[in-house]
XYZ file of C-alpha atoms in Angstrom:
337
model
C -0.052 -0.012 -0.060
C 2.592 2.269 0.793
C 4.786 1.724 -2.545
C 2.008 1.631 -4.358
C 3.471 4.970 -5.714
C 7.089 3.261 -6.474
C 8.145 1.635 -9.774
C 8.156 -2.124 -9.594
C 12.510 -2.359 -9.115
C 11.959 0.497 -6.614
C 9.674 -1.512 -4.394
C 11.100 -3.279 -1.652
C 10.417 -6.657 -0.832
C 7.828 -7.296 2.258
C 10.352 -9.156 4.864
C 12.756 -5.909 4.461
C 10.441 -3.848 5.853
C 10.554 -2.678 9.696
C 6.381 -2.184 9.964
C 6.468 -5.853 8.141
C 8.217 -7.192 11.044
C 6.175 -4.927 13.688
C 3.135 -7.025 12.455
C 4.280 -10.203 12.420
C 5.704 -9.276 16.005
C 1.770 -8.191 16.925
C 0.542 -11.261 15.152
C 2.886 -13.834 17.108
C 2.185 -11.750 20.502
C -1.511 -12.223 19.813
C -1.318 -15.563 18.935
C 0.486 -16.646 22.296
C -2.327 -14.593 24.259
C -5.345 -16.273 22.489
C -3.441 -19.407 23.536
C -3.341 -18.574 27.148
C -6.972 -16.911 26.934
C -8.427 -20.077 26.179
C -6.897 -21.458 29.539
C -8.651 -19.166 31.819
C -11.536 -18.555 30.024
C -14.686 -19.857 28.198
C -14.058 -20.502 24.825
C -17.319 -19.210 23.899
C -16.255 -15.826 24.942
C -13.129 -15.863 23.506
C -14.013 -16.214 19.920
C -16.570 -13.815 19.673
C -14.193 -11.208 21.208
C -11.748 -11.977 18.456
C -13.879 -10.140 16.084
C -12.211 -6.919 17.278
C -9.512 -7.984 15.174
C -11.157 -7.013 11.971
C -12.103 -3.287 14.404
C -8.727 -2.698 14.639
C -7.681 -3.570 10.967
C -10.103 -0.540 9.746
C -8.476 1.690 12.238
C -5.033 0.893 11.355
C -5.816 0.989 7.582
C -7.496 4.466 8.455
C -4.554 6.013 10.480
C -1.867 4.242 8.872
C -2.287 3.412 5.301
C -4.492 6.349 5.251
C -7.789 4.970 3.980
C -11.019 6.592 4.038
C -13.398 5.574 6.916
C -16.809 5.023 5.749
C -20.542 4.634 7.376
C -20.029 0.761 7.083
C -17.151 0.987 9.030
C -18.518 2.758 11.909
C -21.539 0.777 12.133
C -19.667 -2.423 12.368
C -17.631 -1.177 14.685
C -19.851 -0.343 16.808
C -22.165 -3.667 16.333
C -19.092 -5.724 17.308
C -18.347 -3.933 20.356
C -21.897 -4.068 21.329
C -21.814 -7.835 20.596
C -18.348 -7.958 22.511
C -19.821 -6.294 25.644
C -23.056 -8.867 25.822
C -20.926 -11.880 25.120
C -18.658 -11.195 27.959
C -20.928 -9.786 30.390
C -23.587 -12.704 30.345
C -21.036 -15.787 29.535
C -19.751 -18.304 31.190
C -17.319 -17.117 34.131
C -16.929 -20.057 35.810
C -13.034 -21.633 37.078
C -12.584 -24.417 35.516
C -9.697 -27.400 35.846
C -9.549 -30.214 32.824
C -6.904 -33.201 33.459
C -6.444 -35.472 30.279
C -9.174 -38.011 31.925
C -11.692 -35.511 32.088
C -11.198 -33.775 28.297
C -11.635 -37.276 27.111
C -14.271 -38.282 29.443
C -16.284 -35.283 28.052
C -16.084 -37.006 24.548
C -18.718 -39.844 25.942
C -21.753 -38.131 26.015
C -25.081 -38.427 23.777
C -24.934 -33.978 23.013
C -21.020 -34.509 22.142
C -22.056 -37.324 20.149
C -24.663 -35.433 18.173
C -22.182 -32.127 17.993
C -20.015 -34.315 15.936
C -22.726 -35.829 13.797
C -23.851 -32.448 12.776
C -20.231 -31.147 12.414
C -19.510 -33.904 9.830
C -22.732 -33.528 7.854
C -21.672 -30.023 7.939
C -18.484 -30.731 5.934
C -19.695 -33.256 3.939
C -22.007 -30.990 2.606
C -19.473 -28.217 2.169
C -17.137 -30.916 0.405
C -20.229 -31.633 -1.637
C -20.657 -27.830 -2.480
C -16.896 -27.525 -3.332
C -16.632 -30.491 -5.965
C -19.529 -29.966 -7.416
C -18.761 -26.129 -7.947
C -15.038 -27.250 -9.407
C -16.457 -30.062 -11.788
C -18.495 -27.787 -13.434
C -16.148 -24.924 -13.491
C -13.283 -27.550 -15.449
C -16.128 -29.019 -17.711
C -17.768 -25.812 -18.618
C -15.959 -23.043 -18.174
C -16.102 -19.708 -16.037
C -18.320 -18.171 -18.182
C -20.946 -20.706 -18.868
C -24.327 -20.828 -17.813
C -23.548 -23.583 -15.595
C -20.846 -22.368 -13.647
C -23.132 -19.594 -12.971
C -25.753 -21.598 -11.271
C -23.188 -22.485 -8.902
C -20.757 -19.265 -8.688
C -22.033 -18.586 -4.973
C -21.383 -21.882 -3.395
C -18.116 -22.044 -4.693
C -16.277 -19.400 -2.754
C -18.607 -20.057 0.299
C -17.195 -23.811 0.960
C -13.826 -22.858 0.770
C -14.801 -19.856 3.504
C -17.049 -22.185 5.228
C -14.887 -25.594 5.277
C -11.882 -22.994 6.875
C -14.003 -21.533 9.624
C -15.601 -25.222 10.477
C -11.715 -26.652 11.247
C -10.974 -23.362 13.149
C -13.454 -23.637 15.268
C -12.326 -27.476 15.918
C -8.824 -25.958 16.292
C -9.964 -23.468 19.148
C -11.130 -26.455 20.814
C -7.772 -28.662 20.267
C -6.040 -25.136 21.390
C -7.923 -25.075 24.692
C -7.547 -28.645 25.478
C -4.045 -28.042 25.238
C -3.569 -25.055 27.225
C -5.377 -26.950 29.959
C -3.261 -29.734 30.115
C 0.010 -27.272 30.005
C -2.173 -25.335 32.946
C -2.294 -29.031 34.915
C 0.883 -29.637 34.562
C 2.693 -26.411 35.626
C 0.719 -27.371 38.814
C 2.594 -30.094 39.024
C 0.401 -32.906 37.528
C 2.023 -33.884 34.256
C -0.133 -34.541 31.682
C 2.664 -35.353 28.904
C 3.141 -38.439 29.733
C 0.208 -39.634 28.478
C -0.050 -40.856 24.588
C -3.318 -38.965 24.404
C -2.285 -36.096 25.011
C -0.162 -35.848 22.250
C -2.833 -36.993 19.696
C -4.729 -33.898 20.848
C -1.597 -31.724 19.721
C -1.812 -33.954 16.622
C -5.183 -32.939 16.211
C -4.569 -29.503 16.728
C -1.839 -29.072 14.122
C -3.803 -30.754 11.454
C -6.926 -28.674 11.927
C -4.609 -25.357 11.851
C -3.373 -26.583 8.615
C -6.461 -27.556 7.303
C -7.991 -24.074 8.127
C -4.616 -22.721 6.292
C -5.095 -24.151 3.119
C -8.825 -23.708 2.616
C -8.747 -20.172 3.277
C -5.411 -19.498 1.378
C -7.263 -21.017 -1.334
C -10.507 -18.838 -0.772
C -8.517 -15.901 -0.684
C -6.422 -17.190 -3.776
C -9.311 -17.505 -6.169
C -12.098 -15.168 -4.427
C -12.339 -11.672 -3.458
C -11.500 -11.267 0.358
C -14.738 -8.977 0.748
C -16.492 -11.974 0.603
C -14.360 -15.141 2.084
C -12.972 -12.881 5.398
C -16.813 -12.426 6.589
C -17.831 -16.401 5.720
C -15.276 -17.580 7.400
C -15.313 -15.625 10.328
C -19.161 -16.240 10.479
C -18.515 -20.402 10.529
C -15.536 -19.607 12.945
C -17.521 -17.764 15.425
C -20.446 -19.973 15.110
C -19.141 -22.950 15.250
C -16.264 -21.835 18.253
C -19.237 -21.348 20.174
C -21.076 -24.046 19.751
C -18.465 -26.222 20.466
C -17.365 -24.405 23.575
C -21.083 -24.917 24.725
C -21.260 -28.709 24.222
C -17.809 -29.740 24.860
C -17.075 -28.128 27.601
C -20.451 -27.601 29.004
C -19.835 -23.879 28.857
C -23.915 -23.370 28.539
C -24.596 -26.023 31.876
C -25.135 -23.169 34.286
C -26.807 -20.518 32.219
C -29.470 -18.210 33.949
C -32.732 -17.473 31.545
C -31.374 -13.999 30.923
C -28.153 -15.519 29.727
C -29.729 -17.733 27.591
C -31.359 -15.116 26.089
C -28.817 -12.169 25.957
C -25.795 -14.504 25.091
C -26.627 -15.658 21.814
C -27.857 -12.105 20.961
C -24.568 -10.686 21.372
C -23.430 -13.326 19.131
C -25.333 -12.626 16.055
C -25.061 -8.858 16.799
C -21.328 -9.778 16.747
C -21.513 -11.475 13.443
C -23.717 -9.019 12.255
C -20.857 -6.731 12.676
C -18.620 -8.525 11.314
C -20.544 -8.615 8.046
C -21.450 -4.999 7.981
C -17.726 -4.233 8.593
C -16.254 -6.438 5.885
C -18.601 -5.051 3.003
C -16.648 -1.768 2.450
C -15.281 -1.649 -1.258
C -11.965 -1.972 -2.058
C -10.057 0.977 -3.788
C -7.916 -1.662 -6.000
C -7.963 -4.793 -6.504
C -4.296 -6.354 -5.189
C -4.365 -9.397 -7.404
C -5.182 -7.963 -10.539
C -2.521 -7.442 -13.069
C -2.177 -4.184 -14.218
C -3.371 -3.770 -17.762
C -0.797 -0.719 -19.710
C -2.595 1.320 -22.401
C -1.632 0.750 -25.397
C 2.000 2.279 -26.311
C 0.652 4.280 -29.893
C -2.365 5.835 -27.896
C -1.550 9.260 -26.498
C -4.843 10.938 -26.411
C -6.698 11.138 -22.854
C -10.068 10.547 -24.979
C -9.170 7.265 -25.598
C -11.666 4.543 -24.111
C -10.993 0.921 -23.199
C -13.488 -1.650 -22.146
C -12.871 -4.374 -19.235
C -14.385 -7.490 -19.510
C -12.800 -11.166 -17.640
C -11.782 -14.272 -19.756
C -10.530 -17.542 -18.593
C -6.226 -17.874 -18.959
C -5.974 -21.230 -20.237
C -2.027 -21.120 -18.916
C -2.737 -20.431 -15.458
C -3.990 -23.519 -13.471
C -3.539 -24.715 -9.793
C -0.923 -26.712 -9.648
C -1.469 -27.692 -6.122
C -1.949 -31.389 -5.627
C -3.409 -31.331 -2.515
C -6.145 -29.139 -3.080
C -9.820 -30.980 -2.946
C -10.286 -31.377 -6.629
C -8.428 -30.620 -9.776
C -7.246 -27.977 -11.491
C -9.295 -25.526 -13.153
C -9.015 -22.012 -15.132
C -8.962 -18.390 -13.436
C -10.154 -15.247 -15.131
C -7.858 -12.571 -16.395
C -8.873 -8.759 -16.959
C -8.562 -8.445 -20.743
C -8.649 -4.631 -21.872
C -10.701 -4.320 -25.479
C -9.592 -0.921 -26.827
C -11.656 1.526 -29.050
C -10.869 3.609 -31.455
C -9.578 7.157 -30.029
C -11.875 10.377 -31.256
C -9.214 12.964 -31.412
C -10.659 16.845 -32.272
């Protein structure tokens, strides 16, 4: 953003800029703080409050990158703040202790079995949507009428999978934090095999979240991917914490009403905040004007056409390669006075 006005050969790599390292440090500290917070507070409280990252992004973009604040930015910020306050005040605040034996025992309950079945159905539906969309895209092409009928479910499937896997990583992260907390107190939990199964599940779900989210952001607009991801992430984090850790077990009638309302208000704020228009598309290739044209009256039309030479080469993705679109400018004749 700060180097947009510079020619390509004068732009510094991002990893040589002190601002990038400052941001990287902030992400690292934030991740450690998130991990620690999950050990001392309810999962259903921590995750909705995580939407504050979008609020911080907006204000950093305004004061640091000089982007304009819009009315939607302010409305979304207010909604997230209200939702976070409601979630914090009316969430579960009991101080709990979990050993490995307790964590394993929590899986052997009917409500947890129902949650796992619902989770598997959601993942099955999302993966099915993704496979269907990519099969149509590969067979018919991105400009076909057949693909237009599945166009909306294609990015939805990527964002939904990322958010769902991410929510499960939160549950395993909290479990790992609880095991570390017990071990620090003198009750070693790392001399048991199942502890490392939980850690492996944490690494796996984080990897799947990162993979799906990266592909979604690579091929589709971040203004759609991010809010859908956040909605799935917050929703399943709250439900997972409520079911697995029994965080709603002692809720009063008021909490049953106000806490879900706070979560919905937070999600609404995420959607509003992520609906801002981008001033430019950072991923779109620049289209230079024709060398022979010197008049400012020359006009051009931009259309989206498939690139046959640019295919996904990641064999580890869910489905096979497909063509993507690139902007193509068609120049009309200049009108000279």
